[in-house]
mmCIF file of C-alpha atoms in Angstrom:
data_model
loop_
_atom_site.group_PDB
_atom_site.id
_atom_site.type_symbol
_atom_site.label_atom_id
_atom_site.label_comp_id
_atom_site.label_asym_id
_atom_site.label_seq_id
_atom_site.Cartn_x
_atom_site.Cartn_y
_atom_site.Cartn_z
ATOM 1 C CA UNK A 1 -2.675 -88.309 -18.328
ATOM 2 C CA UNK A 2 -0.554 -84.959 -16.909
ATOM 3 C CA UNK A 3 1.179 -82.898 -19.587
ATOM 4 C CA UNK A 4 5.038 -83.566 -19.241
ATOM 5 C CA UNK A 5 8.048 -82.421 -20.456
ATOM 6 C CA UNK A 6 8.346 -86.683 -22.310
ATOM 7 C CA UNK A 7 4.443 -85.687 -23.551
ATOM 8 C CA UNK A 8 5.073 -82.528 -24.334
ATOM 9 C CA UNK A 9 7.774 -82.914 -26.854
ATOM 10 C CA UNK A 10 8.694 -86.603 -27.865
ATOM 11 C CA UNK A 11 4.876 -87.292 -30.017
ATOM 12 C CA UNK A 12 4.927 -83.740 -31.063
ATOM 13 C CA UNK A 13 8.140 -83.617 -32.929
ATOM 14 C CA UNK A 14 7.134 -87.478 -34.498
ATOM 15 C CA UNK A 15 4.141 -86.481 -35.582
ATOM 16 C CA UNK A 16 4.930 -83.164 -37.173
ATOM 17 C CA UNK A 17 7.836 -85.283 -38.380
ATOM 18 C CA UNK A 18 5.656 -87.606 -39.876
ATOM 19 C CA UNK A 19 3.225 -84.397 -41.878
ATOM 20 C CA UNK A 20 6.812 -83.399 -43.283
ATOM 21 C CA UNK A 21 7.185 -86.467 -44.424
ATOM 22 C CA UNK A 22 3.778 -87.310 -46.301
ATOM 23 C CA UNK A 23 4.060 -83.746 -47.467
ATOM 24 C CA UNK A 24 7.382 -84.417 -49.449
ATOM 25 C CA UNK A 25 5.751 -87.571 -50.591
ATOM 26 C CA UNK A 26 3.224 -85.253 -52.474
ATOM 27 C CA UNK A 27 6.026 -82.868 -53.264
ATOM 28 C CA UNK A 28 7.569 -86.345 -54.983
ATOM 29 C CA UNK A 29 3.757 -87.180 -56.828
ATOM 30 C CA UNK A 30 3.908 -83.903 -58.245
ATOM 31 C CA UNK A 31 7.090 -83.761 -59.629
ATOM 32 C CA UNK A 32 6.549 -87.158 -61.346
ATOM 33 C CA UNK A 33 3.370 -86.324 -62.630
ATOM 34 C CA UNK A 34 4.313 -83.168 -63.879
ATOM 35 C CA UNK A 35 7.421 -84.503 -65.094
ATOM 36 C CA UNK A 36 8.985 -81.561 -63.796
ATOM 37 C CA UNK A 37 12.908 -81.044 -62.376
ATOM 38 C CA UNK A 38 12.972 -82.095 -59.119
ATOM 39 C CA UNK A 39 15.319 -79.412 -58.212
ATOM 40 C CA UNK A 40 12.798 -76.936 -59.286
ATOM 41 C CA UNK A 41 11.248 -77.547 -56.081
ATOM 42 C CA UNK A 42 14.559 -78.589 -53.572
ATOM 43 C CA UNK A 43 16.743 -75.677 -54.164
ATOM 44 C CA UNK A 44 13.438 -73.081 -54.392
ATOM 45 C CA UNK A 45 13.820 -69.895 -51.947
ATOM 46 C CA UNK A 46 11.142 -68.011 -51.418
ATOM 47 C CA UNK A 47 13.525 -64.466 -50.603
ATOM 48 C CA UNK A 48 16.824 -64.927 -52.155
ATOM 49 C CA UNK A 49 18.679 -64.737 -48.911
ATOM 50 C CA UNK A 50 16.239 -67.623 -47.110
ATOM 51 C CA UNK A 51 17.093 -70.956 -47.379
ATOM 52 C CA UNK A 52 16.059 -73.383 -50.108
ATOM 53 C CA UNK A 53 13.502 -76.058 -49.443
ATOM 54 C CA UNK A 54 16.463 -78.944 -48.799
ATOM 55 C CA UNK A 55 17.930 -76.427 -46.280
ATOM 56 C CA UNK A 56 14.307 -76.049 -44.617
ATOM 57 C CA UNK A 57 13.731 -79.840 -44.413
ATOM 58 C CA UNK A 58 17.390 -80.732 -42.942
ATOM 59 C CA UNK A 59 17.256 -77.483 -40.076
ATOM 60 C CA UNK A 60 13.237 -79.184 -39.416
ATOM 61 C CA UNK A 61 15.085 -82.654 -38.616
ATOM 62 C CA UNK A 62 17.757 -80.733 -36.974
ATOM 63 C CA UNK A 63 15.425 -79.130 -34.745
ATOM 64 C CA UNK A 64 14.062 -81.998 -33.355
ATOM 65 C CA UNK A 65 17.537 -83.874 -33.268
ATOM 66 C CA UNK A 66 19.459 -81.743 -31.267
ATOM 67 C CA UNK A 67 16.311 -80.096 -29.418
ATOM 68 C CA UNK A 68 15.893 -83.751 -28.094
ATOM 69 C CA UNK A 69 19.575 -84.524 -27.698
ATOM 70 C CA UNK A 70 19.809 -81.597 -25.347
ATOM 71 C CA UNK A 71 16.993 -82.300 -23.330
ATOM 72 C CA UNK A 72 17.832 -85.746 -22.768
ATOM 73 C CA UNK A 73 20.976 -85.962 -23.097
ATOM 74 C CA UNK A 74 20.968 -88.875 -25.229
ATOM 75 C CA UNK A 75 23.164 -89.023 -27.831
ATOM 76 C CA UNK A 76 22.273 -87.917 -31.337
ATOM 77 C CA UNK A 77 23.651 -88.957 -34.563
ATOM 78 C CA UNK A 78 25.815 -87.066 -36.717
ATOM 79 C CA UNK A 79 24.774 -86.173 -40.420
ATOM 80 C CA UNK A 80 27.185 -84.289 -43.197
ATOM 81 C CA UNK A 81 24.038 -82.402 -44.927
ATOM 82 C CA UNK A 82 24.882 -83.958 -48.546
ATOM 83 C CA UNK A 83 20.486 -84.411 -49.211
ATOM 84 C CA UNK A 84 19.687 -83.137 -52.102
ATOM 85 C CA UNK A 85 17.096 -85.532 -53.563
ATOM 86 C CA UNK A 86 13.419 -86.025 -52.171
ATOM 87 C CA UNK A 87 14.320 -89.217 -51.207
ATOM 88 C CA UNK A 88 17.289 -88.735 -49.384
ATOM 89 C CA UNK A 89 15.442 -86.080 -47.310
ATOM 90 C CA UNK A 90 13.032 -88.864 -46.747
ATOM 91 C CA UNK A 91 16.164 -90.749 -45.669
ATOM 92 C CA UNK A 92 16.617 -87.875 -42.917
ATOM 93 C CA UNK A 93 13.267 -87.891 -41.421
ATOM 94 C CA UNK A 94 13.387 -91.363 -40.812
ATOM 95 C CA UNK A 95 16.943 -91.272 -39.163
ATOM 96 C CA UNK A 96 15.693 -88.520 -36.979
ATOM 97 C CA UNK A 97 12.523 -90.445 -36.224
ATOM 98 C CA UNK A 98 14.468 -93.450 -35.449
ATOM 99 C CA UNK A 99 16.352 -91.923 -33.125
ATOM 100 C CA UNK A 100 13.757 -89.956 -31.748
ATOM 101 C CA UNK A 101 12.542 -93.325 -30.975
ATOM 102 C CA UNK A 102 15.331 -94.731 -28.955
ATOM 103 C CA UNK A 103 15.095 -91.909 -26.246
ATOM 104 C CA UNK A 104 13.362 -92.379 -22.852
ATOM 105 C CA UNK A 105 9.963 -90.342 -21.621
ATOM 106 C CA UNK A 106 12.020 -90.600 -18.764
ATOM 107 C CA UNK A 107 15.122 -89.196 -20.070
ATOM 108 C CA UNK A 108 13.418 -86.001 -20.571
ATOM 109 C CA UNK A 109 10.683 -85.932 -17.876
ATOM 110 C CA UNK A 110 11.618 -83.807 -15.377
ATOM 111 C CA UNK A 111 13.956 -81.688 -17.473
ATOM 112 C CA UNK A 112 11.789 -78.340 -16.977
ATOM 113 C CA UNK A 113 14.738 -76.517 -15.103
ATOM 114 C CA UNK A 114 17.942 -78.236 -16.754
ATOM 115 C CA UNK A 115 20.308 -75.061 -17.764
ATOM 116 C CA UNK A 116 20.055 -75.916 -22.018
ATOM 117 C CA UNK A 117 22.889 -73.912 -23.766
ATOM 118 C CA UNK A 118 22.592 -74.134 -27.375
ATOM 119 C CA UNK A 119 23.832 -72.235 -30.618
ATOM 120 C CA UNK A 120 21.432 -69.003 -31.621
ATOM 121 C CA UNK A 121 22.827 -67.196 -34.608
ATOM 122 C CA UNK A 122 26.860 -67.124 -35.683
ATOM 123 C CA UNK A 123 28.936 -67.009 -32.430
ATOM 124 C CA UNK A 124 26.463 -67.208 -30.109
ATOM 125 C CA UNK A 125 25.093 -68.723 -27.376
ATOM 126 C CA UNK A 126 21.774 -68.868 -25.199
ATOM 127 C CA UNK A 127 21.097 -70.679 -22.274
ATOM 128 C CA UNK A 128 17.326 -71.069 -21.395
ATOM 129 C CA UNK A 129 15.597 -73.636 -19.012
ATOM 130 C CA UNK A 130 14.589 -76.831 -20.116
ATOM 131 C CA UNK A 131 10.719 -75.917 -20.514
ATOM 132 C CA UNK A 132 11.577 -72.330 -21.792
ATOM 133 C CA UNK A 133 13.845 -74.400 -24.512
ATOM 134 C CA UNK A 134 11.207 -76.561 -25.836
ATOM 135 C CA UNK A 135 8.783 -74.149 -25.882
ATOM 136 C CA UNK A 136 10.198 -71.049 -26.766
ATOM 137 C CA UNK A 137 13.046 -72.150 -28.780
ATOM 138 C CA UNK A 138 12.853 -75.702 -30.008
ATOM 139 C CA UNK A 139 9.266 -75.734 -30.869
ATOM 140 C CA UNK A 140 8.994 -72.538 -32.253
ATOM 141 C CA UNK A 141 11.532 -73.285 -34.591
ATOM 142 C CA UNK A 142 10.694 -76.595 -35.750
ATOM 143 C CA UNK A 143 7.572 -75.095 -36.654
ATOM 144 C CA UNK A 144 8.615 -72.335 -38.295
ATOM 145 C CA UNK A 145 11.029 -74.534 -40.809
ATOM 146 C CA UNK A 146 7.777 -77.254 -41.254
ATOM 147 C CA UNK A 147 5.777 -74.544 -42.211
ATOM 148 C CA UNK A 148 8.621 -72.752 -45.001
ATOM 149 C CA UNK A 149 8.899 -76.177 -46.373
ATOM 150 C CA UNK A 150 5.232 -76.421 -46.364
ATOM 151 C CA UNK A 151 4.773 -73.081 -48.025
ATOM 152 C CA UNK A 152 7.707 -73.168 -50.858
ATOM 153 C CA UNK A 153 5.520 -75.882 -52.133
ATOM 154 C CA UNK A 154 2.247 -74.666 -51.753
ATOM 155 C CA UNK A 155 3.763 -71.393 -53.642
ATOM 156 C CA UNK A 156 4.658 -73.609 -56.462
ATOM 157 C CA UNK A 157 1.333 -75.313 -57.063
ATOM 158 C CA UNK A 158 1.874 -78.596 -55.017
ATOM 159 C CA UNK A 159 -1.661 -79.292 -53.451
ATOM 160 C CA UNK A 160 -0.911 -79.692 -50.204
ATOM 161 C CA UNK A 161 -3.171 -78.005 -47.700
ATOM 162 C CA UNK A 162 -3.517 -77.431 -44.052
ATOM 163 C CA UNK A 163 -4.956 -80.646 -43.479
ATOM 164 C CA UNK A 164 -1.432 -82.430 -44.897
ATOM 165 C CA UNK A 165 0.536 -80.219 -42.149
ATOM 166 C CA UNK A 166 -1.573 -80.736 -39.061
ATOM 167 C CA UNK A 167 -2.881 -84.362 -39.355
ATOM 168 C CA UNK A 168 -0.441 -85.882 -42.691
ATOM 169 C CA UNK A 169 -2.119 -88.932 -43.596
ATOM 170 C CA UNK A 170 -4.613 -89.137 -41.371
ATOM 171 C CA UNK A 171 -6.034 -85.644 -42.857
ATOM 172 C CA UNK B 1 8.518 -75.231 -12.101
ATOM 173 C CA UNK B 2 6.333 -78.408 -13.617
ATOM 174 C CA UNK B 3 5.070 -77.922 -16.882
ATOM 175 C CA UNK B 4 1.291 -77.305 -16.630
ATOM 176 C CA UNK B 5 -1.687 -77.445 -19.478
ATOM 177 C CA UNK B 6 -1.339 -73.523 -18.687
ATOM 178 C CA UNK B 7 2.711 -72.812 -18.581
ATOM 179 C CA UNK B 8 2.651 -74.645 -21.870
ATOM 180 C CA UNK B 9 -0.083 -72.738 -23.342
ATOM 181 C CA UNK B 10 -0.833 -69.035 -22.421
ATOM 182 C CA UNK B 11 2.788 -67.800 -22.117
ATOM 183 C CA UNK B 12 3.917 -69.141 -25.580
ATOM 184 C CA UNK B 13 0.762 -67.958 -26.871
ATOM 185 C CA UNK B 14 1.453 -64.330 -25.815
ATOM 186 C CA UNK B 15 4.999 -64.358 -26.439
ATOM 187 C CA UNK B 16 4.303 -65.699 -30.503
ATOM 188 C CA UNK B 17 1.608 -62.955 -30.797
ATOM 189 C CA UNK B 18 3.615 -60.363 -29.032
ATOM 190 C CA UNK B 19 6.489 -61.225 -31.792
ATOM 191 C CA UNK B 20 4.019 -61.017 -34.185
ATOM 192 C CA UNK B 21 2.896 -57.642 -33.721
ATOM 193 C CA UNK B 22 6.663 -56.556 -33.716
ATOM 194 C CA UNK B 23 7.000 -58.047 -36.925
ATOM 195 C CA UNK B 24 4.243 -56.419 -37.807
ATOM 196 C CA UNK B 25 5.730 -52.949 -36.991
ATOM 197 C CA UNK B 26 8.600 -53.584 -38.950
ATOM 198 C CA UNK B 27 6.491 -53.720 -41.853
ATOM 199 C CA UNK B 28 4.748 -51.015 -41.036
ATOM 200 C CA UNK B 29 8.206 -48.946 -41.279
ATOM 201 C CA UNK B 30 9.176 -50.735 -44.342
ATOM 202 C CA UNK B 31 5.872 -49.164 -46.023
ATOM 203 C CA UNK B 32 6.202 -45.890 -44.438
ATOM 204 C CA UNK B 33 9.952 -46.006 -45.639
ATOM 205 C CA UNK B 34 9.976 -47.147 -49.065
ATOM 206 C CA UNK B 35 6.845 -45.422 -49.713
ATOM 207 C CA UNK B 36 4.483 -48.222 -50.833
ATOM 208 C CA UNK B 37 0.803 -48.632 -50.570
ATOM 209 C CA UNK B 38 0.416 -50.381 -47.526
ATOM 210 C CA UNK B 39 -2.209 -52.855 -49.428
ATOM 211 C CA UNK B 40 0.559 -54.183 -51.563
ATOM 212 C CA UNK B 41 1.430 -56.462 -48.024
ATOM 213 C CA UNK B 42 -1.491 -56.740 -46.194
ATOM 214 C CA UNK B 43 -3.155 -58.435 -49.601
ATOM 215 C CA UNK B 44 -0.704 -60.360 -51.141
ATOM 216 C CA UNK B 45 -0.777 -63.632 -51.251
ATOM 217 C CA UNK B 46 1.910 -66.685 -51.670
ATOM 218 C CA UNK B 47 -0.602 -68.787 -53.834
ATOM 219 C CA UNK B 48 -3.685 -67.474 -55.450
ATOM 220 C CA UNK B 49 -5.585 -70.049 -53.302
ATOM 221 C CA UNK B 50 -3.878 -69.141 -49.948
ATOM 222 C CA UNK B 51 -5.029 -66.399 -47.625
ATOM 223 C CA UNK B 52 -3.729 -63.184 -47.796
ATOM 224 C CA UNK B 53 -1.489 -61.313 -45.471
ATOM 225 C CA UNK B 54 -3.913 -59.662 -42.893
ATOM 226 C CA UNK B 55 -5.892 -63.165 -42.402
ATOM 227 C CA UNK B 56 -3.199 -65.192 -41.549
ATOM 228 C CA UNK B 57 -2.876 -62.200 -38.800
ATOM 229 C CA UNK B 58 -6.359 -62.938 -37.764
ATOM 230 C CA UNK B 59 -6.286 -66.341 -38.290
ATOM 231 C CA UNK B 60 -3.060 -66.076 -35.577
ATOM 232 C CA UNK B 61 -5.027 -64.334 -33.203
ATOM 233 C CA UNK B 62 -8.076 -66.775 -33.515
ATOM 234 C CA UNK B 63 -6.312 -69.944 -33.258
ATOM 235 C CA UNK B 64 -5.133 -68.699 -29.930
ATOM 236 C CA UNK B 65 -8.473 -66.864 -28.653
ATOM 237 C CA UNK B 66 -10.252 -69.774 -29.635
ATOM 238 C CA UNK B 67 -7.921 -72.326 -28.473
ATOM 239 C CA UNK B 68 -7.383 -70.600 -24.507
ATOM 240 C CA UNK B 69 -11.285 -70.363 -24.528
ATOM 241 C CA UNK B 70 -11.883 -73.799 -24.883
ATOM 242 C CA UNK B 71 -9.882 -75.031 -22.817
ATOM 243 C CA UNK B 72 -10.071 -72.574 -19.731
ATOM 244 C CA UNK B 73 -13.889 -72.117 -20.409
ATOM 245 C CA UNK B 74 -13.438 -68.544 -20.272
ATOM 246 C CA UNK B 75 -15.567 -66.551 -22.759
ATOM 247 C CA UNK B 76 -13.828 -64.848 -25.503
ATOM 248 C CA UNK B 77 -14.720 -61.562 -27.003
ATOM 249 C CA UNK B 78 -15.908 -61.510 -30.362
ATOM 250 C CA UNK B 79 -14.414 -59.586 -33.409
ATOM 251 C CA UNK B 80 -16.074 -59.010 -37.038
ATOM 252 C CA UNK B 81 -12.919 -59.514 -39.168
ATOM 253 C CA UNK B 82 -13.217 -56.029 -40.679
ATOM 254 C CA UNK B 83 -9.370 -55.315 -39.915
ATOM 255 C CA UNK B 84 -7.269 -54.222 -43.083
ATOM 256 C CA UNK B 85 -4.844 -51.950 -42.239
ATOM 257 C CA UNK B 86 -1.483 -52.609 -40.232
ATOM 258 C CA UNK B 87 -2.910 -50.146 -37.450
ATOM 259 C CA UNK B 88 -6.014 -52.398 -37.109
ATOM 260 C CA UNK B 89 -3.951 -55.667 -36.822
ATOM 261 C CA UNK B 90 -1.675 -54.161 -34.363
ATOM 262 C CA UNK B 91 -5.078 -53.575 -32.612
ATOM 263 C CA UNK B 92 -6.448 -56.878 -33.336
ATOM 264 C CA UNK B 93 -3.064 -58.726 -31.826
ATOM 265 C CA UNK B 94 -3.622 -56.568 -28.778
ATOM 266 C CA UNK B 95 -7.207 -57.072 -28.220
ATOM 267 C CA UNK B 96 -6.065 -60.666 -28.081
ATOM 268 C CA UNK B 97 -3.271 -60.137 -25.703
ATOM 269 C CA UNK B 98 -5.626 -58.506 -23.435
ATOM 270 C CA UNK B 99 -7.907 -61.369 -23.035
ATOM 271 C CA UNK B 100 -5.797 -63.975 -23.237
ATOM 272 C CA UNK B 101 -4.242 -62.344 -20.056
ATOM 273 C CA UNK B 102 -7.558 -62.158 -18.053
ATOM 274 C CA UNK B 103 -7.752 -65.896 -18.225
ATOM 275 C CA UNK B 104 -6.028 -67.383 -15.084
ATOM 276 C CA UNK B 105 -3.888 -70.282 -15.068
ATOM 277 C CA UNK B 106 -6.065 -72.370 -12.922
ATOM 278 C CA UNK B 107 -8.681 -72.376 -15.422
ATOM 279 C CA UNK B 108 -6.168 -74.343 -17.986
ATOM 280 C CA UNK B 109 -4.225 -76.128 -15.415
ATOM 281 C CA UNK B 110 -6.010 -80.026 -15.202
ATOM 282 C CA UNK B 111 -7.598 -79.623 -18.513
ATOM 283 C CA UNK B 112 -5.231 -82.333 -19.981
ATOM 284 C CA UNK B 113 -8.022 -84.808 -20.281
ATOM 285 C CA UNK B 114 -10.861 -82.351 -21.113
ATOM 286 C CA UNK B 115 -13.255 -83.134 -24.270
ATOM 287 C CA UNK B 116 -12.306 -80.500 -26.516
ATOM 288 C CA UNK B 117 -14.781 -80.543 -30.091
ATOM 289 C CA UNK B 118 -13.996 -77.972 -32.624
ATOM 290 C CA UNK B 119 -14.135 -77.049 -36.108
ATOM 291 C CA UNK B 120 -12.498 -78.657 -38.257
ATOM 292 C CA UNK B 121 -12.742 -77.729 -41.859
ATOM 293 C CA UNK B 122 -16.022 -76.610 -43.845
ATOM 294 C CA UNK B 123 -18.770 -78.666 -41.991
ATOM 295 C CA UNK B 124 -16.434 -80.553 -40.103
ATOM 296 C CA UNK B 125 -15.638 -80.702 -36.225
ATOM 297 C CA UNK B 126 -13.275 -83.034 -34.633
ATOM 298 C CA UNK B 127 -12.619 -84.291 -30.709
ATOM 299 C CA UNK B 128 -9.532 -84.242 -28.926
ATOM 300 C CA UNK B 129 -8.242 -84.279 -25.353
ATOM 301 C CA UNK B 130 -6.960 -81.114 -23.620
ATOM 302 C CA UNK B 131 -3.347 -81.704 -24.161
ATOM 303 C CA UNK B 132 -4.006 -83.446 -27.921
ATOM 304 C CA UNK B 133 -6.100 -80.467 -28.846
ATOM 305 C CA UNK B 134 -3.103 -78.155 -27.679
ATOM 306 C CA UNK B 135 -0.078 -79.748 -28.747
ATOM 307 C CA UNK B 136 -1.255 -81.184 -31.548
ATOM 308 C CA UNK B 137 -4.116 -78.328 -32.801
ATOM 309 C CA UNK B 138 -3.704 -74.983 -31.554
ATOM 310 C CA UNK B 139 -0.480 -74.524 -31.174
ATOM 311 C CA UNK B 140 0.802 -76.148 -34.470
ATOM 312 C CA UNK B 141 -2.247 -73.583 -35.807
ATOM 313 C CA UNK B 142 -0.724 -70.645 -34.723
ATOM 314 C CA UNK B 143 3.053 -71.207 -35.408
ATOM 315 C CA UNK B 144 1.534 -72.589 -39.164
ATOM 316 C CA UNK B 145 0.014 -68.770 -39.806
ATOM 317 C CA UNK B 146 2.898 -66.770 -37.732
ATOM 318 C CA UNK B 147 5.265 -68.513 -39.909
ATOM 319 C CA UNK B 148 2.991 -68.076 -43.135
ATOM 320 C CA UNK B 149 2.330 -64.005 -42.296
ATOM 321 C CA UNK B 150 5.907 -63.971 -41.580
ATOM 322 C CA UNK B 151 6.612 -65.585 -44.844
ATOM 323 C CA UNK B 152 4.708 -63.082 -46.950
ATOM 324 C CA UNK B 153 6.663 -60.051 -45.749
ATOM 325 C CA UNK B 154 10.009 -61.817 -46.148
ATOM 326 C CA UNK B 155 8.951 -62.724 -49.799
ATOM 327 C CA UNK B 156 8.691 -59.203 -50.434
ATOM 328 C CA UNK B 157 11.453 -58.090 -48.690
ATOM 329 C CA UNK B 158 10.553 -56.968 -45.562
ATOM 330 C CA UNK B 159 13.882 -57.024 -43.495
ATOM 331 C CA UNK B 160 13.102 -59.206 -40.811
ATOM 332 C CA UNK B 161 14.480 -62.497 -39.399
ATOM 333 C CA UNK B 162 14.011 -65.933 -37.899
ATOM 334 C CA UNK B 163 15.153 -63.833 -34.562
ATOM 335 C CA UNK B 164 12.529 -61.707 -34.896
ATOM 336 C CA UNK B 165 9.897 -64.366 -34.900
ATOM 337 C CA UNK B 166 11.442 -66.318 -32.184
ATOM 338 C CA UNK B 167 12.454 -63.624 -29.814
ATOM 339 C CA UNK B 168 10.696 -60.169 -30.895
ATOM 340 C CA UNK B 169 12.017 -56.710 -29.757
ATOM 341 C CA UNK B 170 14.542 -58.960 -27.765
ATOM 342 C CA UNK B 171 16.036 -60.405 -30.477
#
């Protein structure tokens, strides 16, 4: 197998997809458990100018959506960001998988130079080749959100560890 | 340009770590401004089980010394840890800039397929391919304790941004 732009992104984004996923379903066990306020958790901010955990899991799904929409130029569903529940953020993961899905290898193989202009900060633009977009842009930031979402719960006592974020289930 | 094992890996590696340790300097002027003990970052914590502030740093720096020296087969140097002060992870990130950049491409390029065993949790060691092992171990690695050092200043109101993690002094 040679590394491609398809190989590169596509199972990366599902499977990191997938961790959120098993993560909130832990989030969801705890809660239950616990019998504690759900909300506790979903509006939680870890500065209070950051965004809450809802807002991490949406721009995570968002990251991929429109990170893969760009690339491929395949087009990519439109959501109104009502989630507020652990299972409608569920809901969201699995709409962005499912589309994920429907997208080509070939669609973004061979995307490594295509001019990607895309939104960076209020009333701004950047424009960054396609391999400098997925990997110093899209990537990056998916990450970053996983890992917020990941670490507003491990801050309030959800036992999640590494494990749950690199390999989900299968850890 | 094709993506290559080494375009996707040694670039983004020195680019996060390179953001990192401007991150880090912010901090370093937050303490220096505010007039706080410097140890009040470096040890803090976001759970009492998680690591604290300077070993997420090295943790950063390992996952990508470690990770470029198995693939490329290029011996890494080895470091004892000892690092607690801002100074000596600034020191730390550029020890591991420095070999990172004495590693040449060739030596990654073609390793897509290459058996790649590693530790994998107390006791543990696991097996990936090249390109499984990278997309799907070291980098996600890396970006997890960036994100998580990253994190712990933010908490405590360090004033730096998503920009600054994704784009450094050029943000």
């Amino acid at each position: 197998m040679h590394i491609s732009m398809s190989t590169a992104c596509l199972p990366v984004c599902a499977r990191m997809l997938t961790n959120l996923s098993h993560i909130l379903a832990k989030a969801e066990q705890f809660v239950e458990t616990k019998k504690i306020d759900p909300t506790a958790l979903t509006t939680y901010r870890l500065a209070p100018d950051m965004f809450p955990f809802t807002r991490q899991v949406l721009i995570s799904c968002d990251a991929v959506k429109n990170g893969v929409a760009r690339l491929s130029g395949v087009e990519a569903p439109k959501f109104d960001d009502t989630e507020t529940t652990f299972a409608q953020l569920q809901e969201r993961i699995q709409k962005t998988l499912a589309y994920i899905a429907t997208v080509p290898a070939a669609a973004i193989d061979g995307t490594e130079d295509k001019e990607i202009t895309f939104p960076a900060g209020p009333g701004k633009t950047r424009t960054l080749k396609g391999q400098d977009y997925l990997t110093g842009w899209m990537l990056p930031n998916m990450y970053f959100h996983i890992t917020t979402a990941y670490t507003i719960l491990r801050h309030n006592g959800v036992e999640v560890g590494k494990i749950d974020y690199l390999l989900g289930a299968q850890g």
